[in-house]
Each structure stands twice: as structure tokens, then as C-alpha cells.
Amino acid sequence: MQRQQQTFSSGRAPLRQPLGRWRLMIALGCSIGLAAPDGAAQAGAFARLPAIESVRISPDGSKAVILRALQDSYHVTVADFANGTSRLVMASKPDEFLFNWCRWANDERLVCSIRSYGEIRAGQYGNGFRRYRDGRVTMTRLLAVNQDGSDVLQLVPDAVTRPGGDLEWNAPDQDTIVSWLPGDPRHVLIQLAREDRLYPSVYRLDIYDNGLQRVQRYSSRVLSWYADDQGELKLATGYDERSEPVAFRLGNGSLEELDISPLAGVRPPQPLAFAGDAAGIYVLGNGGRDTRGIYRVDLGSGRILEPLYLDDSHDVGGGLLVSKRTHAPLLLQYPQISLHQVWFDPTLERDFAALRDALPGKPARVWLRDVDDAANSLILYAEGSGTVPAWYLFDRTKRALVLLGSNYPGGQAVTELQPARVTARDGTPIPAYYALPGPAAQGPYPVVLLPHGGPYLRDDDSFDYWAQVLLSNGYAVMKPNYRGSSGYGDRYLSDGFDQWGLKMQDDLIDALDWMIGRGLADPQRACIVGGSYGGYAALVAAYKTPQRFRCAVSFAGVTDLDGLVDRLRNFRFGELSIARIQQGEARRANSPLANVDRMGVPLLIVHGDADRSVMVEQSRTLVQALEKAGKPHLYIEQADGDHFLSVQSHRVEFFEALLAFLQQHLARHDDDAP
């Protein structure tokens, strides 16, 4: 694909003032006056970037920083609720950098993360531990800017020559904030692998003049540091020489190892937030159970003090919101079958319930995304019940609810995903979600099997733009959480280890059969479409069960498991991922690249050449083999495309190609069964 010229224009429109008095009122049409993204005429609105990527409230609740879509990417805007204005603060340049996130460092100054691409040179990690290769890498950097757009500064000064002549390393990852230091508006704590190329030290960074002072030297077993609001380092986590997770408490700069085995499971424990008491921290871990819960843990000993919340059937997840002033827990939110919320603040729960009932369309899922320091201004993300995802500000003191913007303006119809319980051929229950483009009685419909990526992630009933594009074009959708998916406990997760292309693949076919058996899906008009691991699964289906599909689509899919493993070996803890993929001949036998001669359906393959999660060589190598074997395929390589369709022109191009491909291969044939 030729790189398209990027243009930028801006406009301004006043943000309407919040409306006072209870009952709640809605201020409609108050979004910033930036032009809607172009394109997507054929694929529809859901193929565009959502109009809003994220919203973060200022500490005093008077403003919000919003990443808004304009043309091809997201740009930084600030909404001022006090004077009813909005402002464009910084614009991205998709061929140079994109924004990851923006946060308030204080009430006036923002810190934003950007990502771009660069080259690294061959050499060794610190301590000579691991060789790494030349190649293009994703690099993150920080920008600081005042809320009025003035005083823009790229943070973290370039590497310098240290005493002795050693050059510090310009770390690729420079956006990991250890503490925002709310009591110190001039500084943040940041961790940087600057003295060593893998293990980070901690620095105090001046966000106004870029002063950088080291406060903690790196340790060869620490990958993450944790500090309280005062900047005192209290906890460190990492891995030992056997790639086992370890944790340390800090005292006077020294590290003392903690016994975290009671919290460990298939995945290492994850610190979430410091507790209100000086010695406690909330940790996501197993605590001897199959599912992960949240525990309050003593920082001095690592001992579990008490569980905060446990769920017998689902992993709780990391969606814990605590007070920014007292660190008392306010809310836990995570997906069970649908969004599940556990309240720890009764007053906040009561206010939230009232405003949720006042939202237009009464959306089924309303996430609390951010609060100001006093927990008086709330940022809400609402979707479900057929409504388009939208963002709101709720002022608890004024009882005012303001629409900040819809992700897809224009009133598009949204089809809800429904839960299903599929029984796999070996009796294993497979959680899944499906949706139909019309009434069930009008089925069976042409169907798209849509396996998620990861593979160790999960699907739920939340808004999915892939599914909505397909549904709005007349295709039924099935999204199975095949074994190996996260969210259902360690046993279900580990059941997917060593099962790439095997039982994980069988679960997908069994989910398709669930749709067919209920008369919802046409067995003669099925296609499998996926990204990342989902793309791998689509390619496996193309040779393993070609009789079940008319086509297969891979976006950024893995094609060569040996090549994937080779790349993982270049990462310090890549062994943890390699151990979950079958070994030797079993691995090669389940690689699409080794089964090109068996490919039995037409393929659409799309890959970005700047993808750092699954390298573009995975698709290039497969395409060369397909051409040599004379197999029908269409290949689209997106210049500067990443793993997430982050640029709108790439997203539109993919969906337009996908819909044309589906129309070509899923159209009803004369000999199809009625």
C-alpha cells in the first residue's frame, strides 16, 4: 500500500456547560469541534477509529485530557469544564509517531506517551546474559506540555558518557512511570533501562526542565519498581535465574526477598495499588486457588492479610479503583459473563446507580474510567443495550451529567453479543459469545468464526468493532473462548498449553457446530477470520478443516511456530512463552508454513510492515510459499502498519478488503442447500 499523505485541520466549538440540579440532565452534542475521521464509506462507521480513545480527569476535576480521532490518528485535546472551552494541544504524525496515552502530572501540565520505530544494533544485554539481533523496534518516549499547549518538552535527556567512558543506553522503553508524586508537581519517578540494557534503574525526572537524577540503581533480578505517593520505593518484582517470579521489599535502598509463593499461580502475582495503611498493598494473585483474586498483602513480610475480593468462577482482573487521597478501595470492575462491579464505597455506589439509570438508552455496561482526587468528578464509558459507546462526565456535587462524545457519531445500530455455553467434543465447556445480523427465525445466516488473539486473552460481550462491521454487513458472528483463554482460572488457561492447532483449534470448530446445530449459521457459507493468534487459527483451519470453510482471513497472523520461538529466544524471559507452545516435530506439524500444500480455501492475508508483535516476515514467508504452490490468496502489506490497526487508513483498507473477500466467497451459490 502506498503511504497516504496526512493532512491536518482543526476547528473549535464550545463545550456546553454541565447542567445542574437533580434530576440528571444530558448535555448532548458537546464534543470538541474537530472534523470526523474521513473514509470508511464502504465498510461503515465501525471501520473508523473511535472518535475518543481515552479520557483522563485533572486532579482538581476542572479539566480532562482527551485523545480524539482526527483524520488518520489520535490527537491530544483538553476540555475545560469551568469555562466551557476545548483546545487542541498536540497533534500526532502517523508516519513519525502516535500517542499511547496522556495523564495529568498536576492541574496544569500533561505528560503523554508516544510510540515510534527505530533500529537497534547487535550486541549483548547487560551482564552478557543474552544476545539480541539487529532490527526495527518500537520505541516509547514521553512528551510534557502545559494544558494550553505551551512549553512542549520531550522528556528524558539523551544518553551521556559516564565517568570511565561508558556510554549510557538510550532505552527503547521510556514511558514507565513509577510514581506521579502528587505532592511534588514538578517531578515524577520513572524507571529506565539506561545503565543496563535490560534491568531498569529509577530516576526522579523534572517535567519542566528535564533534570534527571537517579534514586535507585538497577538490580539484575528486578524488572518493575513500585513507589508510594511520596516517592518512597517499597516494592520490586522480577524473575530469578530459573525464570521464576520474585518480589523484594525495600528498606534503606536494600532489597529483601519476599515469599510470594502463596500468591503465585500460572501467572505471577501483580501489584495493583498501595493500601490505605502504610504497610499494605493490594495484589492480584491466586492465593492457593484456581481463579485469581485480590488480596491485601503485608509489605514487610509478603504475608496475605485478607482477601479483598474472590470469585470462584472467574479471574477477578486488575480493574481495582482506589481513592487517590486515602487509597481506600472504591470499586472493582471486571468481566464475568458481562461486566461485574463490586463497590466498596456505598455513597459512590448510590450516586453511580442513579446516573446509570439516567443515561440515554440505559446502556447495559457502564465503566467508571477515572475520578478526580476528591472522587467528585467521574469519567464514565457506557455501551451496550444497542447503544454506541460514549463517554460522559458526572459531577457529583452539581448532580450534572455531560456527554463528552460518542465513539461513532451518527446513530449507528449496534447488535448485542449474547453468551453461549458450547460443549466441546471431549466434554469441556467452552464459554463463547455470538450475534446474529437479524432475527433467529430468518437464519441460517452466513457466518464468520472470529477467534481472539493472544492466545491467552478472552472475549466478552463488550463492544467489538470487528464484530460490528461484520454484523452490519449481514454476517453472523461466533467468538469462542477456546481453552487457553484467560479469565476462567488457571486450569482452563493451562489446558491450552501445547495445544496450538490441536484442542484449541477443535474448540473453534465445535463452536461453529453449535451455531449450525441451532439453525443460526449456514454450514455452506462459513469463513474464519482472526488477528494475531486468531490469524494463526484461521490459517490452520485452511489446511486442517478446509471442508468447513469457504475462505480464511489472517491479519498479522503467526505462520511459522519455529520462527516465533526463535524470536522469543531473543527476549530475556521468552522461555516462559516458549514453554506454552508444543516442541519439536509437534510444533512444526502445526505450523501453517509447513502445511501450504494442504491449504484448501482462498486466503486473505494482511500484515503491517512495522508490526513488532508478529513480525511481517511471518506473512511474507507464507505468501512466498503460497505463490510457489499455486494456492489462491490475496496479500496486502500495509506500509508503517502496526499490530493494532492504529491508523485509520489501514483500518479502513483492511475492512474494505475483508468485506469484498467475504462477499466474493460467502455469496450463496446455486447448489447451496436452502
XYZ file of C-alpha atoms in Angstrom:
674
model
C 0.000 0.000 0.000
C 1.299 3.421 -0.854
C 1.692 5.715 2.067
C -1.053 8.304 2.031
C -0.377 11.960 2.607
C -1.528 13.070 6.046
C -3.399 16.348 6.347
C -4.469 18.140 9.485
C -7.040 20.797 10.149
C -8.720 21.930 13.317
C -11.723 23.829 14.479
C -13.188 24.788 17.786
C -16.622 24.668 19.270
C -17.618 25.482 22.827
C -18.132 22.633 25.217
C -21.541 23.190 26.757
C -21.608 23.805 30.442
C -22.685 20.949 32.725
C -26.351 21.167 33.628
C -27.239 21.497 37.268
C -29.937 20.178 39.581
C -31.185 16.731 40.195
C -32.784 15.029 38.220
C -29.919 14.358 35.867
C -29.768 16.199 32.571
C -27.829 15.294 29.435
C -25.810 17.889 27.538
C -25.868 16.465 24.024
C -23.598 17.388 21.135
C -20.940 18.879 23.361
C -17.923 17.163 21.822
C -14.960 19.148 20.596
C -15.384 20.621 17.128
C -12.770 18.547 15.318
C -13.653 17.084 11.949
C -14.903 13.497 11.935
C -12.463 10.938 10.527
C -12.649 10.505 6.775
C -13.184 7.303 4.831
C -14.998 4.058 5.617
C -17.773 4.752 3.087
C -17.968 1.080 2.126
C -17.035 -0.565 5.409
C -19.233 1.724 7.511
C -18.663 3.845 10.584
C -17.393 0.973 12.725
C -14.365 0.632 10.456
C -13.232 4.096 11.520
C -11.184 4.868 14.580
C -13.459 5.510 17.570
C -13.854 9.262 17.960
C -12.439 9.083 21.504
C -9.631 6.795 22.596
C -9.324 7.809 26.250
C -10.350 10.466 28.784
C -8.418 11.373 31.942
C -9.638 13.901 34.508
C -7.374 16.535 36.086
C -6.626 16.222 39.821
C -8.994 19.092 40.666
C -11.715 17.804 38.322
C -11.917 21.013 36.279
C -10.489 19.671 33.000
C -9.995 16.475 31.026
C -7.368 15.421 28.537
C -8.981 13.532 25.671
C -7.323 11.600 22.848
C -9.602 12.375 19.896
C -9.532 10.959 16.371
C -8.851 13.346 13.526
C -8.025 12.181 10.019
C -5.769 9.145 10.458
C -4.876 9.069 14.163
C -5.435 10.414 17.680
C -4.530 13.898 18.875
C -4.371 15.495 22.322
C -7.200 17.834 23.300
C -8.133 19.460 26.596
C -11.710 20.174 27.648
C -12.081 22.890 30.295
C -15.345 22.362 32.172
C -15.107 25.617 34.114
C -15.220 27.941 31.080
C -16.820 25.583 28.578
C -13.988 25.527 26.039
C -11.968 22.875 24.292
C -8.498 23.105 22.820
C -6.263 21.113 20.515
C -2.975 20.754 22.388
C -0.758 18.397 20.359
C -1.147 16.558 17.041
C 0.379 13.210 16.129
C 2.205 12.469 12.867
C 1.287 8.885 11.885
C 4.375 8.430 9.701
C 6.559 9.555 12.627
C 4.766 8.865 15.922
C 1.412 8.028 17.522
C 0.096 8.784 21.004
C -0.256 5.914 23.501
C -1.730 7.789 26.478
C -1.855 11.135 28.289
C -2.039 11.847 32.035
C -2.174 14.909 34.255
C 1.052 15.329 36.217
C -0.599 18.239 38.023
C -3.558 20.542 37.348
C -1.716 22.416 34.600
C 0.822 20.085 32.990
C 0.318 16.926 30.949
C 2.653 14.022 30.313
C 1.955 11.937 27.208
C 3.471 8.730 25.870
C 4.219 8.389 22.167
C 5.483 5.446 20.141
C 7.655 5.378 17.057
C 10.071 2.989 15.402
C 13.841 2.790 15.429
C 16.766 0.475 14.824
C 18.924 -1.325 17.388
C 22.402 -2.670 16.839
C 23.614 -6.174 17.558
C 25.262 -6.661 20.927
C 24.554 -8.098 24.342
C 22.275 -7.306 27.221
C 23.811 -6.224 30.481
C 25.975 -8.811 32.251
C 26.459 -10.527 28.879
C 23.320 -12.545 29.503
C 21.574 -12.584 26.148
C 22.469 -11.689 22.586
C 19.959 -9.602 20.697
C 19.652 -9.035 16.975
C 19.634 -6.012 14.729
C 16.144 -4.930 13.850
C 13.360 -2.395 13.936
C 11.875 -1.915 17.387
C 9.009 0.017 18.896
C 10.321 2.911 20.964
C 8.295 4.880 23.511
C 9.051 8.445 24.535
C 7.414 10.996 26.846
C 6.255 14.496 25.967
C 5.295 17.153 28.524
C 3.063 20.111 27.659
C 1.028 22.699 29.520
C -2.732 22.351 29.220
C -2.861 25.462 26.993
C -0.418 23.900 24.518
C 2.645 25.863 25.617
C 6.079 24.698 26.751
C 6.264 21.373 24.881
C 9.231 19.292 26.018
C 10.433 15.814 25.068
C 11.311 14.229 28.365
C 14.333 12.102 29.320
C 17.597 13.630 28.094
C 19.734 11.679 25.661
C 22.319 9.241 26.945
C 25.620 10.697 28.080
C 29.141 9.404 28.573
C 29.593 8.343 32.164
C 32.820 8.543 34.166
C 35.137 5.893 32.773
C 34.000 6.466 29.220
C 30.954 4.141 29.196
C 28.004 5.400 27.168
C 24.590 5.110 28.753
C 21.939 3.254 26.752
C 19.049 5.212 25.181
C 16.391 2.800 26.402
C 13.708 1.945 23.818
C 11.066 1.991 26.581
C 10.927 5.388 28.285
C 7.296 5.711 29.410
C 7.074 3.599 32.572
C 6.059 5.917 35.410
C 6.769 4.527 38.884
C 5.013 7.341 40.804
C 3.266 10.554 39.773
C 4.286 12.188 43.060
C 1.034 14.127 43.692
C 2.707 16.147 46.434
C 5.506 17.245 44.076
C 4.008 18.878 40.963
C 7.408 19.337 39.329
C 8.635 15.726 39.277
C 7.689 12.150 38.523
C 9.532 8.905 39.213
C 10.385 6.905 36.118
C 12.181 3.618 35.528
C 14.670 3.389 32.645
C 16.952 0.607 31.447
C 19.654 3.231 30.911
C 22.734 1.898 32.660
C 21.901 -1.688 31.765
C 20.076 -2.678 28.589
C 17.520 -4.867 30.345
C 17.262 -4.007 34.038
C 15.895 -0.539 34.891
C 17.088 1.976 37.440
C 14.702 4.528 38.972
C 15.087 8.270 38.348
C 13.460 11.465 39.535
C 12.522 13.391 36.389
C 11.789 17.121 36.249
C 8.889 17.555 33.804
C 9.696 21.266 33.305
C 13.454 21.333 32.672
C 14.223 17.612 32.041
C 16.509 17.234 35.022
C 17.195 13.548 35.677
C 18.529 12.194 38.957
C 18.967 8.517 39.785
C 17.384 7.434 43.058
C 17.768 3.634 42.791
C 20.352 1.618 40.857
C 19.210 -1.375 38.813
C 19.270 -4.924 40.154
C 19.822 -7.991 37.989
C 16.531 -9.548 39.146
C 14.220 -6.533 39.099
C 12.093 -5.538 36.109
C 9.471 -3.372 37.869
C 9.701 -0.910 40.754
C 6.816 0.395 42.907
C 6.791 3.613 44.943
C 4.211 5.401 47.075
C 2.908 8.939 46.533
C 5.869 10.375 48.435
C 8.303 8.659 46.079
C 9.493 6.069 48.582
C 10.346 2.833 46.800
C 8.654 0.000 48.646
C 8.440 -2.997 46.320
C 10.269 -4.532 43.373
C 9.362 -7.531 41.200
C 11.133 -9.578 38.563
C 12.424 -13.069 37.816
C 15.283 -15.184 39.103
C 17.795 -17.214 37.099
C 15.227 -20.026 36.668
C 12.685 -17.552 35.261
C 10.607 -17.884 38.438
C 8.841 -14.714 39.658
C 10.385 -12.975 42.657
C 9.495 -9.924 44.763
C 11.505 -7.746 47.135
C 10.699 -5.192 49.762
C 12.946 -2.147 50.006
C 14.467 -0.711 53.117
C 17.248 1.882 53.124
C 17.920 1.093 49.473
C 18.481 -2.619 50.069
C 16.407 -5.490 48.650
C 14.979 -8.217 50.845
C 13.256 -11.098 49.064
C 9.635 -11.850 49.965
C 7.982 -15.240 49.853
C 5.256 -14.782 47.223
C 4.572 -18.499 46.668
C 1.144 -18.331 48.414
C 0.054 -15.788 45.780
C 1.586 -17.470 42.751
C -0.258 -19.346 40.024
C 0.286 -19.917 36.330
C 0.851 -16.168 36.102
C 2.939 -14.198 38.602
C 1.216 -12.042 41.236
C 0.518 -8.483 40.075
C 0.725 -5.495 42.466
C -2.225 -3.161 41.868
C -2.206 -0.319 44.389
C -0.901 0.615 47.803
C -3.456 0.211 50.570
C -4.567 2.950 52.920
C -2.292 1.677 55.682
C 1.439 2.230 55.365
C 2.329 -1.460 55.293
C -0.243 -2.875 52.873
C -0.558 -3.359 49.138
C -3.338 -4.840 47.007
C -2.144 -7.716 44.848
C -3.831 -9.753 42.121
C -2.888 -13.391 42.703
C -4.114 -16.930 43.198
C -3.750 -17.406 46.957
C -3.864 -21.199 46.556
C -6.991 -21.047 44.385
C -7.684 -21.783 40.725
C -9.004 -18.289 39.990
C -7.157 -15.059 40.672
C -8.483 -12.727 43.353
C -7.366 -9.503 45.022
C -5.607 -9.693 48.393
C -4.265 -7.153 50.827
C -0.668 -8.147 51.440
C 1.767 -7.052 54.139
C 4.723 -5.299 52.506
C 7.030 -6.214 55.337
C 6.609 -9.984 55.058
C 4.679 -10.692 51.869
C 2.025 -12.398 54.006
C -1.613 -12.291 52.898
C -3.529 -10.175 55.421
C -7.003 -10.678 53.970
C -8.762 -11.189 50.662
C -10.363 -8.062 49.278
C -12.485 -9.951 46.752
C -12.592 -13.515 45.385
C -14.608 -15.099 42.570
C -14.937 -18.877 42.331
C -15.639 -18.983 38.589
C -13.717 -16.067 37.061
C -10.386 -14.336 37.448
C -11.077 -11.007 39.094
C -8.739 -8.991 36.871
C -6.867 -5.807 37.653
C -9.711 -3.271 37.480
C -9.379 -2.017 41.050
C -10.024 1.692 41.593
C -8.785 3.241 44.840
C -9.152 6.722 46.294
C -6.359 8.996 45.126
C -6.246 10.599 48.559
C -6.760 7.774 51.050
C -6.024 4.728 48.830
C -9.136 3.076 50.228
C -10.770 0.776 47.648
C -13.691 2.370 45.804
C -14.663 -0.082 43.084
C -13.627 -3.328 41.425
C -14.818 -3.943 37.853
C -14.044 -6.877 35.594
C -15.830 -9.140 33.092
C -17.642 -12.241 34.290
C -20.217 -13.241 31.695
C -20.741 -9.485 31.378
C -19.340 -6.505 33.267
C -19.323 -7.162 37.022
C -18.846 -4.343 39.543
C -18.122 -4.647 43.265
C -18.497 -1.441 45.286
C -16.586 -0.624 48.461
C -17.890 2.961 48.809
C -21.689 2.924 49.425
C -22.176 6.636 48.714
C -20.354 6.428 45.401
C -22.314 3.296 44.531
C -25.623 5.057 45.200
C -24.706 8.054 43.029
C -23.423 5.784 40.270
C -26.622 3.739 40.207
C -28.730 6.882 39.832
C -26.714 8.338 36.990
C -26.522 4.981 35.201
C -30.312 4.895 35.063
C -30.308 8.401 33.554
C -28.069 7.566 30.586
C -29.741 7.600 27.153
C -30.714 4.102 26.060
C -29.909 2.691 29.515
C -26.659 1.033 28.359
C -26.003 -2.359 29.919
C -22.343 -1.727 30.721
C -21.144 1.483 32.349
C -17.471 1.526 33.328
C -16.071 4.063 35.762
C -12.831 5.028 33.991
C -11.381 7.817 36.125
C -12.057 10.063 39.134
C -10.527 13.294 40.339
C -8.641 13.458 43.618
C -11.790 14.154 45.642
C -13.819 11.497 43.741
C -16.391 14.192 42.891
C -15.872 14.217 39.108
C -16.307 10.857 37.387
C -15.432 9.797 33.842
C -17.793 7.123 32.516
C -17.606 4.865 29.482
C -21.023 3.463 28.592
C -22.081 0.909 25.978
C -24.478 -1.957 25.471
C -28.248 -2.397 25.117
C -27.820 -1.461 21.471
C -26.125 1.885 22.243
C -22.920 3.126 20.666
C -20.009 3.505 23.119
C -19.993 7.002 24.624
C -18.050 8.986 27.224
C -19.600 11.077 29.988
C -18.563 13.411 32.782
C -20.576 13.240 36.003
C -20.184 15.997 38.591
C -21.401 14.575 41.917
C -21.562 17.955 43.642
C -23.714 19.596 40.940
C -25.555 16.390 40.035
C -24.684 17.158 36.400
C -24.115 14.639 33.639
C -22.411 15.770 30.423
C -21.866 13.844 27.219
C -18.229 14.229 26.185
C -18.726 12.400 22.923
C -19.836 9.252 21.154
C -17.252 6.911 19.686
C -19.287 6.579 16.492
C -21.484 9.665 15.999
C -24.470 9.285 13.726
C -26.782 6.801 15.424
C -25.467 3.525 14.028
C -27.255 0.390 15.176
C -25.260 -1.856 17.492
C -26.006 -5.582 17.742
C -25.537 -7.097 21.189
C -23.356 -10.167 21.677
C -25.041 -12.984 23.567
C -23.334 -15.542 25.830
C -23.300 -19.210 24.819
C -22.039 -22.356 26.515
C -20.544 -24.704 23.936
C -19.719 -28.290 24.854
C -16.512 -29.381 23.142
C -16.162 -32.849 21.648
C -14.327 -34.061 24.756
C -16.994 -32.634 27.086
C -15.119 -29.454 28.054
C -17.437 -26.434 28.471
C -16.326 -23.612 26.155
C -17.607 -20.106 27.000
C -18.496 -18.179 23.855
C -20.350 -15.145 22.524
C -22.352 -14.869 19.332
C -24.599 -12.438 17.489
C -26.924 -12.510 14.501
C -27.494 -9.781 11.914
C -31.270 -10.325 12.133
C -33.931 -12.422 13.884
C -33.018 -16.047 14.557
C -36.099 -17.177 12.660
C -34.631 -15.704 9.472
C -31.477 -17.813 9.755
C -29.382 -19.606 8.926
C -27.008 -16.732 8.145
C -23.595 -16.698 6.505
C -21.244 -16.900 9.463
C -17.796 -15.670 10.437
C -15.912 -17.600 13.105
C -13.876 -14.952 14.929
C -11.211 -16.395 17.295
C -9.499 -13.862 19.534
C -5.774 -13.173 19.647
C -3.321 -13.694 22.450
C -3.927 -16.587 22.612
C -4.085 -16.117 26.390
C -6.749 -13.402 26.350
C -10.559 -13.647 26.323
C -13.650 -12.263 24.642
C -16.733 -10.928 26.415
C -19.904 -9.102 25.436
C -18.340 -5.650 25.282
C -18.338 -3.614 22.088
C -16.109 -5.140 19.384
C -15.673 -3.139 16.198
C -14.617 -6.232 14.206
C -17.863 -7.974 15.110
C -19.975 -4.872 14.442
C -18.503 -4.365 10.966
C -19.385 -7.970 10.130
C -22.859 -7.888 11.689
C -23.777 -4.638 9.944
C -22.947 -6.339 6.640
C -25.196 -9.333 7.204
C -22.854 -11.903 8.766
C -23.469 -13.855 11.937
C -20.502 -13.902 14.321
C -19.234 -16.566 16.731
C -16.468 -15.690 19.237
C -15.351 -18.738 21.268
C -13.132 -18.513 24.339
C -11.266 -21.687 23.420
C -9.303 -23.472 26.147
C -6.192 -21.450 26.856
C -8.253 -18.259 27.145
C -7.710 -16.206 30.282
C -10.331 -15.120 32.777
C -11.621 -18.577 33.732
C -8.926 -19.749 36.128
C -5.530 -21.375 35.844
C -6.796 -24.824 34.880
C -8.653 -23.530 31.846
C -5.714 -21.324 30.874
C -3.137 -24.119 31.149
C -5.393 -26.543 29.249
C -4.361 -24.579 26.179
C -0.628 -25.033 26.682
C 0.924 -27.257 23.991
C -2.388 -27.161 22.117
C -1.714 -24.703 19.301
C -3.591 -26.104 16.308
C -4.874 -29.047 18.361
C -7.562 -28.924 21.079
C -7.618 -25.125 20.919
C -8.441 -25.493 17.231
C -11.048 -28.201 17.817
C -12.848 -25.878 20.228
C -13.325 -23.381 17.396
C -14.930 -25.965 15.121
C -17.157 -27.162 17.955
C -18.328 -23.569 18.487
C -19.145 -23.293 14.785
C -21.134 -26.530 15.043
C -23.060 -25.045 17.977
C -24.247 -22.243 15.675
C -25.064 -24.643 12.845
C -26.887 -27.096 15.099
C -29.283 -24.361 16.224
C -30.081 -23.267 12.719
C -28.318 -19.924 13.185
C -25.403 -20.426 10.761
C -25.346 -21.718 7.201
C -22.851 -24.626 7.100
C -22.242 -23.932 3.398
C -21.278 -20.282 3.942
C -18.693 -20.032 6.726
C -15.401 -18.159 6.876
C -12.851 -17.922 9.694
C -11.292 -14.521 10.363
C -8.753 -13.585 13.007
C -5.852 -11.371 14.029
C -2.561 -12.405 15.660
C -3.210 -15.858 17.200
C -6.667 -15.632 15.636
C -4.939 -15.223 12.271
C -2.881 -18.323 13.020
C -6.068 -20.241 13.838
C -7.632 -19.104 10.556
C -4.624 -20.408 8.612
C -4.697 -23.719 10.493
C -8.381 -24.102 9.619
C -7.492 -23.526 5.970
C -5.495 -26.775 5.860
C -6.868 -28.777 8.778
C -10.627 -28.370 8.154
C -10.940 -26.774 4.682
C -14.206 -28.616 4.064
C -15.837 -26.499 6.788
C -14.987 -23.091 5.299
C -15.144 -21.226 2.040
C -12.358 -18.833 2.990
C -9.924 -17.815 5.713
C -8.539 -14.395 6.683
C -5.368 -13.711 8.656
C -4.481 -10.268 9.936
C -0.954 -10.200 11.407
C -1.133 -13.939 11.975
C 1.599 -16.322 13.089
C 2.515 -18.697 10.259
C 5.750 -20.318 11.439
C 5.919 -21.546 15.044
C 9.643 -22.296 14.766
C 10.213 -18.713 13.640
C 8.095 -17.427 16.515
C 10.110 -19.452 19.012
C 13.393 -18.222 17.506
C 12.263 -14.646 18.036
C 11.064 -15.304 21.581
C 14.547 -16.595 22.426
C 15.849 -13.067 21.903
C 13.849 -11.892 24.911
C 15.187 -12.334 28.425
C 12.137 -14.269 29.625
C 10.971 -15.630 26.313
C 11.280 -19.146 27.744
C 8.052 -18.538 29.658
C 6.152 -18.148 26.387
C 8.079 -20.842 24.539
C 7.143 -23.388 27.205
C 3.459 -22.924 26.333
C 3.958 -23.938 22.684
C 4.491 -27.574 21.758
C 8.051 -28.624 20.992
C 9.950 -30.315 18.189
C 8.058 -32.091 15.427
C 4.682 -31.365 17.035
C 5.420 -27.651 16.722
C 6.445 -27.892 13.082
C 3.458 -30.112 12.254
C 1.107 -27.373 13.487
C 2.683 -24.513 11.558
C 0.729 -23.193 8.565
C 4.037 -22.700 6.740
C 4.698 -26.439 6.884
C 1.221 -27.225 5.523
C 0.960 -24.961 2.492
C 0.331 -27.911 0.167
C -2.789 -28.769 2.211
C -4.300 -25.271 2.089
C -7.773 -25.859 0.687
C -9.563 -22.483 0.746
C -8.805 -18.994 -0.634
C -6.834 -16.817 1.764
C -6.763 -13.107 2.522
C -3.562 -12.151 4.352
C -2.939 -8.632 5.685
C 0.119 -7.527 7.663
C 1.734 -4.216 8.648
C 5.435 -3.896 7.914
C 6.024 -2.148 11.260
C 4.331 -4.852 13.352
C 6.543 -5.588 16.341
C 4.256 -8.180 17.953
C 4.206 -10.578 14.994
C 6.926 -9.705 12.517
C 5.836 -9.117 8.919
C 8.294 -11.813 7.804
C 5.805 -14.354 9.136
C 3.310 -13.398 6.419
C 5.907 -12.681 3.740
C 7.379 -16.157 4.056
C 3.964 -17.794 3.886
C 2.972 -15.751 0.829
C 6.127 -16.828 -0.986
C 5.281 -20.459 -0.245
C 1.667 -19.975 -1.370
C 2.832 -18.455 -4.648
C 5.216 -21.327 -5.252
C 2.457 -23.858 -4.521
C -0.079 -22.035 -6.681
C -2.571 -21.582 -3.834
C -5.243 -18.870 -4.199
C -4.528 -15.914 -1.955
C -4.600 -12.118 -1.734
C -1.826 -10.373 0.208
C -1.925 -6.772 1.413
C 1.105 -5.317 3.191
C 0.463 -2.037 4.963
C 3.304 0.488 4.989
C 4.043 1.564 8.579
C 1.158 -0.609 9.761
C 1.240 -1.983 13.294
C -0.382 -4.918 15.123
C -3.497 -2.996 16.132
C -4.761 -1.167 13.020
C -3.925 2.044 14.886
C -4.003 4.223 11.758
C -7.419 4.841 10.283
C -6.431 4.408 6.628
C -5.040 0.957 7.492
C -8.200 0.044 9.382
C -10.473 1.103 6.504
C -8.281 -0.652 3.949
C -8.414 -3.897 5.933
C -12.171 -3.912 6.407
C -12.940 -2.944 2.829
C -10.704 -5.776 1.615
C -12.271 -8.157 4.140
C -15.848 -7.340 3.128
C -15.059 -7.654 -0.565
C -13.392 -11.011 0.112
C -16.347 -12.279 2.144
C -18.816 -11.098 -0.478
C -16.870 -12.974 -3.123
C -16.695 -16.259 -1.218
C -19.803 -16.318 1.005
C -22.356 -15.318 -1.591
C -24.999 -18.019 -1.974
C -24.297 -20.493 -4.782
C -26.976 -22.133 -6.871
C -26.116 -25.552 -5.474
C -26.186 -24.417 -1.816
C -28.687 -26.142 0.405
C -31.629 -23.841 1.250
